[in-house]
mmCIF file with all atom_site columns, C-alpha atoms in Angstrom:
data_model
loop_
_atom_site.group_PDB
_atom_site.id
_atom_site.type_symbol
_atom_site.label_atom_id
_atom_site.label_alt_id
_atom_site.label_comp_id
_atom_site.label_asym_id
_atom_site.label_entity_id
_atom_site.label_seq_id
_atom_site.pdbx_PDB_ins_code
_atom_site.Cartn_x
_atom_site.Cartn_y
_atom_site.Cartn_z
_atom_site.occupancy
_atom_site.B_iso_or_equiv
_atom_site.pdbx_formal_charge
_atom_site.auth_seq_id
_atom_site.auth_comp_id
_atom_site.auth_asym_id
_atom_site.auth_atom_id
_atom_site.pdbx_PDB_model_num
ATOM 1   C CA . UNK A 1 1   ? -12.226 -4.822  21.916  1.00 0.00 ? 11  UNK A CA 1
ATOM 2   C CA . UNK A 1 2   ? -12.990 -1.351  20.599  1.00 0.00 ? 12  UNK A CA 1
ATOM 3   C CA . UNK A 1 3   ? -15.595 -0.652  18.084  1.00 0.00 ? 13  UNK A CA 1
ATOM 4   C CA . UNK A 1 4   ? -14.834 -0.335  14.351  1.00 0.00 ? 14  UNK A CA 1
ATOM 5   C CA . UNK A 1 5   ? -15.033 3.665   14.842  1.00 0.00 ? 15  UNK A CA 1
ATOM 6   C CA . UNK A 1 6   ? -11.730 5.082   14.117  1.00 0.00 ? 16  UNK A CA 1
ATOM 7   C CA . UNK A 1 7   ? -12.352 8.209   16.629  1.00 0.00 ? 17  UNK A CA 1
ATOM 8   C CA . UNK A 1 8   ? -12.401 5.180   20.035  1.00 0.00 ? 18  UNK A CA 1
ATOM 9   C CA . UNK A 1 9   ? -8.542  4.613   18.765  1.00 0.00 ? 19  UNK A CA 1
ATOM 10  C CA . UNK A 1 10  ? -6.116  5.720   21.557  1.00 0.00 ? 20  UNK A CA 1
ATOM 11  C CA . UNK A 1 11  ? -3.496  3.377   20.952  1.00 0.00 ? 21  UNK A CA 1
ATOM 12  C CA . UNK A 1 12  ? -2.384  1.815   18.249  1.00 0.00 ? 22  UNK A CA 1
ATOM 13  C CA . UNK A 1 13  ? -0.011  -1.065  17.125  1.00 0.00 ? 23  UNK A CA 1
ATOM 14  C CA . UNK A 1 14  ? 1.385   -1.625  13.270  1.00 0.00 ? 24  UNK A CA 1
ATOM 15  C CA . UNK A 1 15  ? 3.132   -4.596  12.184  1.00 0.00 ? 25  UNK A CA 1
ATOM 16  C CA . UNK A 1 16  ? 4.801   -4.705  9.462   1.00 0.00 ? 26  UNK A CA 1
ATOM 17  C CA . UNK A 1 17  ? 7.644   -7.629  8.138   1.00 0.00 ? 27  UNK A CA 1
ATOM 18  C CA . UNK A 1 18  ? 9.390   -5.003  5.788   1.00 0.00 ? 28  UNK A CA 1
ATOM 19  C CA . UNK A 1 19  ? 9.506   -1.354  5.854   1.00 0.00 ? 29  UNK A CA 1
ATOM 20  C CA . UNK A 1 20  ? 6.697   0.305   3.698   1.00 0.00 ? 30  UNK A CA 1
ATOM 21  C CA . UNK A 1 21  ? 4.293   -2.312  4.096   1.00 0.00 ? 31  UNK A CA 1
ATOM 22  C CA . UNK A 1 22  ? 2.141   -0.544  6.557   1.00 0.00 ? 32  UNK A CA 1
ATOM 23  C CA . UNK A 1 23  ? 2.234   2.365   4.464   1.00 0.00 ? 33  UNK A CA 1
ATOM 24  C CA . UNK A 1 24  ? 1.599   0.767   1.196   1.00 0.00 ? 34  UNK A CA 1
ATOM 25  C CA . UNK A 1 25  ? -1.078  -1.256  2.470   1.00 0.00 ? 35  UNK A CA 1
ATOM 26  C CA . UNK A 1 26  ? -2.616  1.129   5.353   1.00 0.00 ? 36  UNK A CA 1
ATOM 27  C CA . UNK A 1 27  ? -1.704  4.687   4.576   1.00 0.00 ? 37  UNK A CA 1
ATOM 28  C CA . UNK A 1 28  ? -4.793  6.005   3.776   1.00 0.00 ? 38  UNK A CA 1
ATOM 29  C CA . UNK A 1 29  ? -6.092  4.858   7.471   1.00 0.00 ? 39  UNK A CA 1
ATOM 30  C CA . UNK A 1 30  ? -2.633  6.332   8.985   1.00 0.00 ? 40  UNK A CA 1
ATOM 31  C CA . UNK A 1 31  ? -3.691  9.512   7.602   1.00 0.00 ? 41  UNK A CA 1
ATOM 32  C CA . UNK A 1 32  ? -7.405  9.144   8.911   1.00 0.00 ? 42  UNK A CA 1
ATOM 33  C CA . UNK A 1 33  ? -5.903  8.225   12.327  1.00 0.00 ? 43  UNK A CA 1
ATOM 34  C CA . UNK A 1 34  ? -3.725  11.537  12.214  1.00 0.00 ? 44  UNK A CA 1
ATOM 35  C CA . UNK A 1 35  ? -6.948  13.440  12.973  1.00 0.00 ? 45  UNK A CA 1
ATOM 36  C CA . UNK A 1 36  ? -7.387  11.656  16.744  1.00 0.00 ? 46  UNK A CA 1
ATOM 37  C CA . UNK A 1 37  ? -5.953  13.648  19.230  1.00 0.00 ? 47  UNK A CA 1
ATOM 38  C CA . UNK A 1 38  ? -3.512  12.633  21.577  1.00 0.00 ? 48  UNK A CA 1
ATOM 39  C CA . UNK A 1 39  ? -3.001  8.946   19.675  1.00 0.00 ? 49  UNK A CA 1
ATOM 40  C CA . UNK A 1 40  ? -0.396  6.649   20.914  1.00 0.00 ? 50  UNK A CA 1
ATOM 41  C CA . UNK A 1 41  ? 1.265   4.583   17.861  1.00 0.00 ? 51  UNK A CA 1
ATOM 42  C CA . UNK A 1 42  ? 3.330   1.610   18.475  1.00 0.00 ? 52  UNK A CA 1
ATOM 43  C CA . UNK A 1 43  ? 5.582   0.995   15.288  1.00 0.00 ? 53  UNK A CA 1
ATOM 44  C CA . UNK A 1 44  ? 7.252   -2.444  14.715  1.00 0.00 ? 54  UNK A CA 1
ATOM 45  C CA . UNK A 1 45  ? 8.909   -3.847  12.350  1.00 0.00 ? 55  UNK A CA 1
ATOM 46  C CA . UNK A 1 46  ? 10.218  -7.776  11.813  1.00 0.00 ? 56  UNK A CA 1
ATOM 47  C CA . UNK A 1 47  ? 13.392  -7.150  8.765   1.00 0.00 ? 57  UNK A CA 1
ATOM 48  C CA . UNK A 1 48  ? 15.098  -4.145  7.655   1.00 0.00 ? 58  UNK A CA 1
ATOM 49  C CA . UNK A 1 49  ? 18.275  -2.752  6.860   1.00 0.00 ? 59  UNK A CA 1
ATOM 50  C CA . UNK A 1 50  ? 19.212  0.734   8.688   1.00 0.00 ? 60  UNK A CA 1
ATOM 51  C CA . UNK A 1 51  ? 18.814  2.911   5.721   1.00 0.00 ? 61  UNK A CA 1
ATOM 52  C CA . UNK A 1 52  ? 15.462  0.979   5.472   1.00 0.00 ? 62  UNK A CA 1
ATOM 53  C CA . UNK A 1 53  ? 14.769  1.172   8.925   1.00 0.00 ? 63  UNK A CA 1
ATOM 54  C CA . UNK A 1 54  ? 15.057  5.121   8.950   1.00 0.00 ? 64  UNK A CA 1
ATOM 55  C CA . UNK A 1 55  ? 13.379  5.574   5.950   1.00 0.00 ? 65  UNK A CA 1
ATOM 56  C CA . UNK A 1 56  ? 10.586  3.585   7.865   1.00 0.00 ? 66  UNK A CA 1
ATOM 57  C CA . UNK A 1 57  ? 10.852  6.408   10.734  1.00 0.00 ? 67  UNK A CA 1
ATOM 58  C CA . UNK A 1 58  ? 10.815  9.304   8.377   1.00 0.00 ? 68  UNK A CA 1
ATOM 59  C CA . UNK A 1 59  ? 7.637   7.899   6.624   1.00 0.00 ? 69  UNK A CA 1
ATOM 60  C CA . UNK A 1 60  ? 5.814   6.911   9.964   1.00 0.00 ? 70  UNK A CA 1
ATOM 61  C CA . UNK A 1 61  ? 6.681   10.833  10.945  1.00 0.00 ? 71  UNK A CA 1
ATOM 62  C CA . UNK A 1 62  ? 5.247   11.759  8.186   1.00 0.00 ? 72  UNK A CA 1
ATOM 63  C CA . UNK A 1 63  ? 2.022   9.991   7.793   1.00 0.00 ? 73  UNK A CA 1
ATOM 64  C CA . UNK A 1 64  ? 1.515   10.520  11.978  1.00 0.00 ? 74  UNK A CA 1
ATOM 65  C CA . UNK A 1 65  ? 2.689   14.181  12.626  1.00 0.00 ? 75  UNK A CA 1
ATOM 66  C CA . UNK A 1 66  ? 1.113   14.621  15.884  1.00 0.00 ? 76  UNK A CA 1
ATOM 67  C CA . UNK A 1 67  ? 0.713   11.101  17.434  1.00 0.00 ? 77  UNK A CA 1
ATOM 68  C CA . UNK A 1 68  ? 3.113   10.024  19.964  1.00 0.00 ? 78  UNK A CA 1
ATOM 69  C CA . UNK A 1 69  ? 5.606   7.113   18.093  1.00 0.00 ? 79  UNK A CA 1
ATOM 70  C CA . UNK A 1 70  ? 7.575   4.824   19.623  1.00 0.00 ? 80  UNK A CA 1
ATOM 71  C CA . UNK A 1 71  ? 9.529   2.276   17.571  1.00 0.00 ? 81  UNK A CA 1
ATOM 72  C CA . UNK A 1 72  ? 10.811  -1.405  17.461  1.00 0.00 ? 82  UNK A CA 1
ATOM 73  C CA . UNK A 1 73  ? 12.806  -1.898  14.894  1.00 0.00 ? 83  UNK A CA 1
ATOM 74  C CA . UNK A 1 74  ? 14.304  -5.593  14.048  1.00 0.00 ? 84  UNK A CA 1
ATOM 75  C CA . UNK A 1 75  ? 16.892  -7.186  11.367  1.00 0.00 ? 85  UNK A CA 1
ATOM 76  C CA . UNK A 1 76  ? 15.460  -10.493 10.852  1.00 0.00 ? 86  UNK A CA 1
ATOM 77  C CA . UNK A 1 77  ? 16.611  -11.749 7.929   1.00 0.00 ? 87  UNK A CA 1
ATOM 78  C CA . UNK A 1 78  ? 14.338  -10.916 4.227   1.00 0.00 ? 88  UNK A CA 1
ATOM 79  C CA . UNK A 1 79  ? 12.609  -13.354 2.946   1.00 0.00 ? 89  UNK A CA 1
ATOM 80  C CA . UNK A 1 80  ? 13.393  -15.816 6.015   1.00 0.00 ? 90  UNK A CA 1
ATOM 81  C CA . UNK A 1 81  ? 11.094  -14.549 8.863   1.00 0.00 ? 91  UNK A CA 1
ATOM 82  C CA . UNK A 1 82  ? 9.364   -18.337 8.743   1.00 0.00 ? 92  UNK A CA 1
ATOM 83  C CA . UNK A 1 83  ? 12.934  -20.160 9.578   1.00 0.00 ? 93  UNK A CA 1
ATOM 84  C CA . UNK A 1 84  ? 13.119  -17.559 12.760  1.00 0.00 ? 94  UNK A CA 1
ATOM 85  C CA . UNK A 1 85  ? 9.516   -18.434 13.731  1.00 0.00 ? 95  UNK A CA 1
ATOM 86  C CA . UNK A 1 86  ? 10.370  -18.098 17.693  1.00 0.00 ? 96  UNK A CA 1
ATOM 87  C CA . UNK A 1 87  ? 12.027  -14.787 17.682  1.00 0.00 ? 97  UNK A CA 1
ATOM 88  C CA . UNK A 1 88  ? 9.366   -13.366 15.266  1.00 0.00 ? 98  UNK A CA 1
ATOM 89  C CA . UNK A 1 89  ? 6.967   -14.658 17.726  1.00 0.00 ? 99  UNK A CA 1
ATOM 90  C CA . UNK A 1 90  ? 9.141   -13.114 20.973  1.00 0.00 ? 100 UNK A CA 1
ATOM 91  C CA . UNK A 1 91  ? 8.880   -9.614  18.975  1.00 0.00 ? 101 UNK A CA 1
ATOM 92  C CA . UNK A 1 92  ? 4.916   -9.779  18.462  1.00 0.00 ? 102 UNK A CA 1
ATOM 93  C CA . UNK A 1 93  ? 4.526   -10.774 21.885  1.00 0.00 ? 103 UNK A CA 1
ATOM 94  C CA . UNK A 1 94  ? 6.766   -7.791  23.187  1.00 0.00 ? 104 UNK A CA 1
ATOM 95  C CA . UNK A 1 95  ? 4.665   -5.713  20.618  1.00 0.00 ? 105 UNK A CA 1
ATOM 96  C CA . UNK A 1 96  ? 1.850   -6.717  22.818  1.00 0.00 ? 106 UNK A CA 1
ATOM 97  C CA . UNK A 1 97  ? 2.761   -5.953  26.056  1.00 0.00 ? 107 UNK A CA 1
ATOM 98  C CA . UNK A 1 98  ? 4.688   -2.373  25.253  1.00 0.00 ? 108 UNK A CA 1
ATOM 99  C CA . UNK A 1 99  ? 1.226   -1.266  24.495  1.00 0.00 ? 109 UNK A CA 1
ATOM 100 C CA . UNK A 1 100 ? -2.406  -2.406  25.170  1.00 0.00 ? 110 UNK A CA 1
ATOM 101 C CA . UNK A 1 101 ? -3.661  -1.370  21.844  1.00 0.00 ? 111 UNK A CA 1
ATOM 102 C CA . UNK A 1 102 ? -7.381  -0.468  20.786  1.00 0.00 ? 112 UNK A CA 1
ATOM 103 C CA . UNK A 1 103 ? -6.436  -1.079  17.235  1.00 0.00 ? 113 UNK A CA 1
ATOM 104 C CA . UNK A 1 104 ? -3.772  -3.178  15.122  1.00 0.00 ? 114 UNK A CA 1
ATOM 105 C CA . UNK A 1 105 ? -2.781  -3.442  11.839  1.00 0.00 ? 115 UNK A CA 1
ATOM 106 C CA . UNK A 1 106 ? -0.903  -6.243  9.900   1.00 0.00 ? 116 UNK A CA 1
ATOM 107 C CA . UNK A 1 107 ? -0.298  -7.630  6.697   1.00 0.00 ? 117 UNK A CA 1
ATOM 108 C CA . UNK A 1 108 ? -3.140  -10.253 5.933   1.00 0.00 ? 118 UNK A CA 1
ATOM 109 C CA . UNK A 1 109 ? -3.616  -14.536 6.445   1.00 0.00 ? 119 UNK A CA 1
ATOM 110 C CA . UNK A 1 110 ? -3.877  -14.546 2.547   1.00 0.00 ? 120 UNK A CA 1
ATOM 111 C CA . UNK A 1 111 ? -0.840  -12.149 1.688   1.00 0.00 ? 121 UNK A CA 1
ATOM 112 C CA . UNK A 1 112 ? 1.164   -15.250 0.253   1.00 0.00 ? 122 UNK A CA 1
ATOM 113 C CA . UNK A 1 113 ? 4.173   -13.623 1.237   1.00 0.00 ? 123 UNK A CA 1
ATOM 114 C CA . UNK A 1 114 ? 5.777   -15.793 3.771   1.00 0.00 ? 124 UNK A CA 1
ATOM 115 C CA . UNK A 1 115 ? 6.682   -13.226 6.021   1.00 0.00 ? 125 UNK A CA 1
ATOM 116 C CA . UNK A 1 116 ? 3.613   -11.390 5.725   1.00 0.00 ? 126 UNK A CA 1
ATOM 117 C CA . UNK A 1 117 ? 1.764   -14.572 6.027   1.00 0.00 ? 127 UNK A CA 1
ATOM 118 C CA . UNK A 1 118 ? 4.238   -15.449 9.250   1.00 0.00 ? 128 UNK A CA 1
ATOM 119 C CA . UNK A 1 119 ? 3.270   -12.506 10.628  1.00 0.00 ? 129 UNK A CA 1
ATOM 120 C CA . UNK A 1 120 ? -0.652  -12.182 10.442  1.00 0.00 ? 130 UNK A CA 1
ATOM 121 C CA . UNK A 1 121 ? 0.054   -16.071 11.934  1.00 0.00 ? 131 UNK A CA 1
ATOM 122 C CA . UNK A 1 122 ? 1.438   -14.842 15.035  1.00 0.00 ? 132 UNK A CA 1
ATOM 123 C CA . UNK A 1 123 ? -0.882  -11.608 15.519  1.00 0.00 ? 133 UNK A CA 1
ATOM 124 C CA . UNK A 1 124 ? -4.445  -13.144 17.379  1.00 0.00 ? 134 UNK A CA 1
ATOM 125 C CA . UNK A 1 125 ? -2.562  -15.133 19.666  1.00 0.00 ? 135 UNK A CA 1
ATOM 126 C CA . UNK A 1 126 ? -0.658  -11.896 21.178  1.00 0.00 ? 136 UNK A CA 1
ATOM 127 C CA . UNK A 1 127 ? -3.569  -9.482  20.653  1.00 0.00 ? 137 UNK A CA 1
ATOM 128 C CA . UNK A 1 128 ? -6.788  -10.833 21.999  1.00 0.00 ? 138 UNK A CA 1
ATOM 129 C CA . UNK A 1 129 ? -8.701  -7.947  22.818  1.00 0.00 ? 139 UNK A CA 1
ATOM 130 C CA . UNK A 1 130 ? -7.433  -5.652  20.423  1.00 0.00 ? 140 UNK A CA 1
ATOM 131 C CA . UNK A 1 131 ? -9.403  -4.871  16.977  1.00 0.00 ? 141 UNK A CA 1
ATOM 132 C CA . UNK A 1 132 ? -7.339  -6.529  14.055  1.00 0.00 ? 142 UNK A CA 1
ATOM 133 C CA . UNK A 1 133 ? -7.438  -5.060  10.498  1.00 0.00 ? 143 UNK A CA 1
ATOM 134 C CA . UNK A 1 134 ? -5.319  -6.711  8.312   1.00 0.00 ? 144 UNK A CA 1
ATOM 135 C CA . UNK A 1 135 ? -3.872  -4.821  5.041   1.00 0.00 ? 145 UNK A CA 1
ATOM 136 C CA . UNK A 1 136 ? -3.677  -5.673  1.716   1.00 0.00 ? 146 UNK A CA 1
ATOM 137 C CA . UNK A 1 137 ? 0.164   -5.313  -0.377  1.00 0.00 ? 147 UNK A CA 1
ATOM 138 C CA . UNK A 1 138 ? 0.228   -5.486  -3.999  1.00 0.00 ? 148 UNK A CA 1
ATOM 139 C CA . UNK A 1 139 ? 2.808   -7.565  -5.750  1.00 0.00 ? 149 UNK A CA 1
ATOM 140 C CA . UNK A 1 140 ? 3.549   -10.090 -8.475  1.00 0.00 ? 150 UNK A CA 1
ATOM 141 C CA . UNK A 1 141 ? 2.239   -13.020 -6.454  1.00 0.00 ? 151 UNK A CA 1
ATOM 142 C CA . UNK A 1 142 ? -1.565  -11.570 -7.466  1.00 0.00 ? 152 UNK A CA 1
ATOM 143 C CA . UNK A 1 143 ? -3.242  -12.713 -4.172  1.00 0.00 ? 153 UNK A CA 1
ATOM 144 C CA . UNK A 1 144 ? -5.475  -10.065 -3.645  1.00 0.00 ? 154 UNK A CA 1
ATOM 145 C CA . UNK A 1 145 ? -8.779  -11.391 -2.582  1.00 0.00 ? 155 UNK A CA 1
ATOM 146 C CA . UNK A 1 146 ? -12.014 -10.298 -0.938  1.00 0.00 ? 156 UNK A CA 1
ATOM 147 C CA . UNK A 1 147 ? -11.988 -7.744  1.677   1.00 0.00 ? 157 UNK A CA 1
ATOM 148 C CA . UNK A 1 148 ? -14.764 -6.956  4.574   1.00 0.00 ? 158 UNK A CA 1
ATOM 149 C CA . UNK A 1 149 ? -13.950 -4.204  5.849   1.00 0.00 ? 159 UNK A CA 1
ATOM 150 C CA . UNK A 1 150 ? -13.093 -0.839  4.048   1.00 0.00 ? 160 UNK A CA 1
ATOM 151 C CA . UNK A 1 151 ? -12.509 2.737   4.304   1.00 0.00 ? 161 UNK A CA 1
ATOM 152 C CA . UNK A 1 152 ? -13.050 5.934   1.699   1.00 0.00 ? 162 UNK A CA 1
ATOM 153 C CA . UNK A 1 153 ? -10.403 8.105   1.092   1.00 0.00 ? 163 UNK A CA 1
ATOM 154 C CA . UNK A 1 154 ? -11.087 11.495  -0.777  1.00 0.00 ? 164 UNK A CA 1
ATOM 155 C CA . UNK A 1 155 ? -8.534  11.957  -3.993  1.00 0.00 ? 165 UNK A CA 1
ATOM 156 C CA . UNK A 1 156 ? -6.925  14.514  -1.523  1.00 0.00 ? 166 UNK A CA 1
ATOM 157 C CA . UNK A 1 157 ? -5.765  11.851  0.589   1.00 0.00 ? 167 UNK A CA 1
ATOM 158 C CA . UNK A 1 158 ? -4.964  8.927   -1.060  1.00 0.00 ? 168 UNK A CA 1
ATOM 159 C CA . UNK A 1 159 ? -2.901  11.134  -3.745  1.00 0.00 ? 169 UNK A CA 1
ATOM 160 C CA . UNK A 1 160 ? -1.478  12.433  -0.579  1.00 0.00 ? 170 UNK A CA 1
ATOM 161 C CA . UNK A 1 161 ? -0.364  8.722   0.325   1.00 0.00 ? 171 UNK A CA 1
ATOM 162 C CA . UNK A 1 162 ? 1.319   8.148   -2.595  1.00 0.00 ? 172 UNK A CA 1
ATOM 163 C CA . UNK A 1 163 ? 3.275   11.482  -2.348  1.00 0.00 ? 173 UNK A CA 1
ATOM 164 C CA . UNK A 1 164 ? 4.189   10.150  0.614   1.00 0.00 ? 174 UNK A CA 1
ATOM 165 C CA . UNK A 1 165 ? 4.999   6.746   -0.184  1.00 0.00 ? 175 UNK A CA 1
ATOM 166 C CA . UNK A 1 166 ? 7.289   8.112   -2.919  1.00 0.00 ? 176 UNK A CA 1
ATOM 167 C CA . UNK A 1 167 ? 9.270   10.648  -0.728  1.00 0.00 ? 177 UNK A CA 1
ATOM 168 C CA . UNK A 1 168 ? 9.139   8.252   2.485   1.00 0.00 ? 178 UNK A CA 1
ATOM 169 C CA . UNK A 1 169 ? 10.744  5.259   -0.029  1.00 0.00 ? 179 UNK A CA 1
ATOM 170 C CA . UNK A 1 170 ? 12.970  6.678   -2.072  1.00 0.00 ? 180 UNK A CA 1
ATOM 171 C CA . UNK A 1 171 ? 14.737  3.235   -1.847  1.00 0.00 ? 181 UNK A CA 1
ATOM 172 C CA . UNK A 1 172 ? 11.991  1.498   -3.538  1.00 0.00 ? 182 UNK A CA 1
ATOM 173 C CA . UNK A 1 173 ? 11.433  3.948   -6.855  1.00 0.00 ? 183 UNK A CA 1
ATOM 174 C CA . UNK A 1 174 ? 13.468  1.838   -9.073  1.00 0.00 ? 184 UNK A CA 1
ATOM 175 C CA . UNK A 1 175 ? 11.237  -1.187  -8.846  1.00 0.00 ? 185 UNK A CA 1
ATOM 176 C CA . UNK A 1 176 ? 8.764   -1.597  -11.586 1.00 0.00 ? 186 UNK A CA 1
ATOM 177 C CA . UNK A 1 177 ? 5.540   -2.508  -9.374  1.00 0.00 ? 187 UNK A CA 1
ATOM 178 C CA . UNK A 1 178 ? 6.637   0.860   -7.387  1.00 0.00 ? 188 UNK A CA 1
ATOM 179 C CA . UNK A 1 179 ? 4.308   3.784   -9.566  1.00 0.00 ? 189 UNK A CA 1
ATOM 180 C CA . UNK A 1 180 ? 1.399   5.848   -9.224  1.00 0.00 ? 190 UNK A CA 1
ATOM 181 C CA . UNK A 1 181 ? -1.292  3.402   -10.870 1.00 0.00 ? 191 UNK A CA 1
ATOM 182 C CA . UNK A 1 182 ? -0.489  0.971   -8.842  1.00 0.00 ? 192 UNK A CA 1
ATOM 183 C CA . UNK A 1 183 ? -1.584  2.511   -5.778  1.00 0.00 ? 193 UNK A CA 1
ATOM 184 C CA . UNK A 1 184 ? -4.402  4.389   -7.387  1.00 0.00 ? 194 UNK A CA 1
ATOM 185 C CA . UNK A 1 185 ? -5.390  1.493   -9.129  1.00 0.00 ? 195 UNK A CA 1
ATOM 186 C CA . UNK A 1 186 ? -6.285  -0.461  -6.279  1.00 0.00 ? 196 UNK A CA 1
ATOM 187 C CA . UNK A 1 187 ? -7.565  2.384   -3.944  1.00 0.00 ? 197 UNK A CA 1
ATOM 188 C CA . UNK A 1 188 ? -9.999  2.865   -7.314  1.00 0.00 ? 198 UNK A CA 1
ATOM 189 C CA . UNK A 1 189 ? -10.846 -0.589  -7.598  1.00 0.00 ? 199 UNK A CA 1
ATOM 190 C CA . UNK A 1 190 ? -11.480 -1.183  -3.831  1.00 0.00 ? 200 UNK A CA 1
ATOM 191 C CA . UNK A 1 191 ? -13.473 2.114   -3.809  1.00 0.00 ? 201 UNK A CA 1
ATOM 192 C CA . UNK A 1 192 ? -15.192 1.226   -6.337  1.00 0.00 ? 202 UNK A CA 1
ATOM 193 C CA . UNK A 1 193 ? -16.652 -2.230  -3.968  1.00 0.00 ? 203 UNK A CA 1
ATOM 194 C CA . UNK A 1 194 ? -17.924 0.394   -1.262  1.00 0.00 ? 204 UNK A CA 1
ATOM 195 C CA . UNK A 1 195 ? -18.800 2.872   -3.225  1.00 0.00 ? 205 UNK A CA 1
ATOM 196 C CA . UNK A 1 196 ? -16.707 5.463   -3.023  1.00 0.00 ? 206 UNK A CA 1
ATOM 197 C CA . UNK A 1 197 ? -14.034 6.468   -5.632  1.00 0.00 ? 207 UNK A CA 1
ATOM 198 C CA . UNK A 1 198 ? -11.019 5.600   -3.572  1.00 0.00 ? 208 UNK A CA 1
ATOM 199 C CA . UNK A 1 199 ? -10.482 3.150   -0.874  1.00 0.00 ? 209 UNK A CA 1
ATOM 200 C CA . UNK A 1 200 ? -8.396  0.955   1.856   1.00 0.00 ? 210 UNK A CA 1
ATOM 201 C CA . UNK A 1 201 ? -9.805  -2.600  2.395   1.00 0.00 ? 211 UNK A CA 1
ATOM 202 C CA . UNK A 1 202 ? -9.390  -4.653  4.883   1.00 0.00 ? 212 UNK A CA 1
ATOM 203 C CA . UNK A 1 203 ? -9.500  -7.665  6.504   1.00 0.00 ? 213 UNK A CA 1
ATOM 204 C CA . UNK A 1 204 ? -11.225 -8.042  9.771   1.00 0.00 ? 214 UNK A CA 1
ATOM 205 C CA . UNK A 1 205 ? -12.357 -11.468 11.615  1.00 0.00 ? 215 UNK A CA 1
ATOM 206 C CA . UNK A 1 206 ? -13.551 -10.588 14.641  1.00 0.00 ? 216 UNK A CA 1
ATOM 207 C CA . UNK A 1 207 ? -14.881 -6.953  15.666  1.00 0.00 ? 217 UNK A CA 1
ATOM 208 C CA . UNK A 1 208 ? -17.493 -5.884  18.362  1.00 0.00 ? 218 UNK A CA 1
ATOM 209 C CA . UNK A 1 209 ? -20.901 -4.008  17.455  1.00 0.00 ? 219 UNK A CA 1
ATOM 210 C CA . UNK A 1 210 ? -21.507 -1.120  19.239  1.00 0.00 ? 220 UNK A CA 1
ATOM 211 C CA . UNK A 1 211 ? -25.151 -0.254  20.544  1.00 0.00 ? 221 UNK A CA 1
#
């Protein structure tokens, strides 16, 4: 298990149950991982239509330029991911073994969600010796909570996040949770708890110190 030091990431895994959730909830720390040379990224996602699916590509391209991405992209069913438990489990567990990852990323235990919460479920089982953050995703359910791990973004990057959110998801524009404040609004208000103007947070339940 690597340290919490995002320059000992070689490989990395996202998970994601819909497209944009990694970015909406990690894009700040995709952009921070942009700056590690010769990164692996292994990008896989649970539900997604194909116009979703390569709107997914074209944002992970964007927010990782230079890292090498490979993709598994899956069609479970929206909204249903906890009725398909097995095969949801069969694609973490490939997840795992395509790439022995330093570092992974997934939606959270508390996201209430039930994919995202299916998800996080199946995630320490597959990836024992693998550094787990889990993201946070805003939405009408309000179950944001308390966060332990977090990291600063400069306004530079996390208003470069949501320029990229908005041209990676053009899809998602209409909705009304889909704006500007939104995103800065919690990157301000998580910030804000680690004192720092902007911020990702994070949750993370077992890491390693390093001496």
């Amino acid at each position: 298990m690597m340290p919490l030091r995002l320059s000992a990431a070689r490989s990395v895994t996202l998970l994601g149950a819909h497209p944009d959730d990694i970015e909406i909830g990690a894009g700040g720390l995709l952009l921070a991982l942009g700056d590690v040379p010769g990164l692996r990224v292994h990008y896989v996602l649970l539900t997604g239509t194909p116009d979703r699916q390569a709107e997914a590509r074209a944002a992970a391209g964007a927010f990782l330029p230079d890292a090498r991405l490979s993709f598994a992209l899956h069609d479970l069913p929206d909204g249903r991911v906890p009725a398909r438990w097995g095969e949801a489990k069969e694609i973490v567990q490939a997840a795992a073994a395509t790439l022995r990852a330093d570092l992974v990323l997934a939606p959270a235990p508390d996201d209430a969600h039930q994919d995202h919460h299916t998800l996080a479920a199946l995630v320490p089982t597959s990836f024992r010796d693998a550094t787990v953050l889990y993201y946070e995703i805003p939405k009408w359910d309000g179950d944001l909570g308390r966060r332990n791990v977090y990291l600063p973004l400069t306004e530079e990057r996390i208003r470069r996040k949501v320029e990229l959110l908005h041209a990676g998801y053009p899809s998602q524009r209409a909705r009304d949770w889909w704006d500007e404040e939104v995103f800065l609004g919690l990157a301000r208000l998580r910030g804000m708890e680690c004192r720092s103007r902007y911020a990702e947070a994070f949750r993370c339940e077992k890491a390693v110190i390093e001496q």
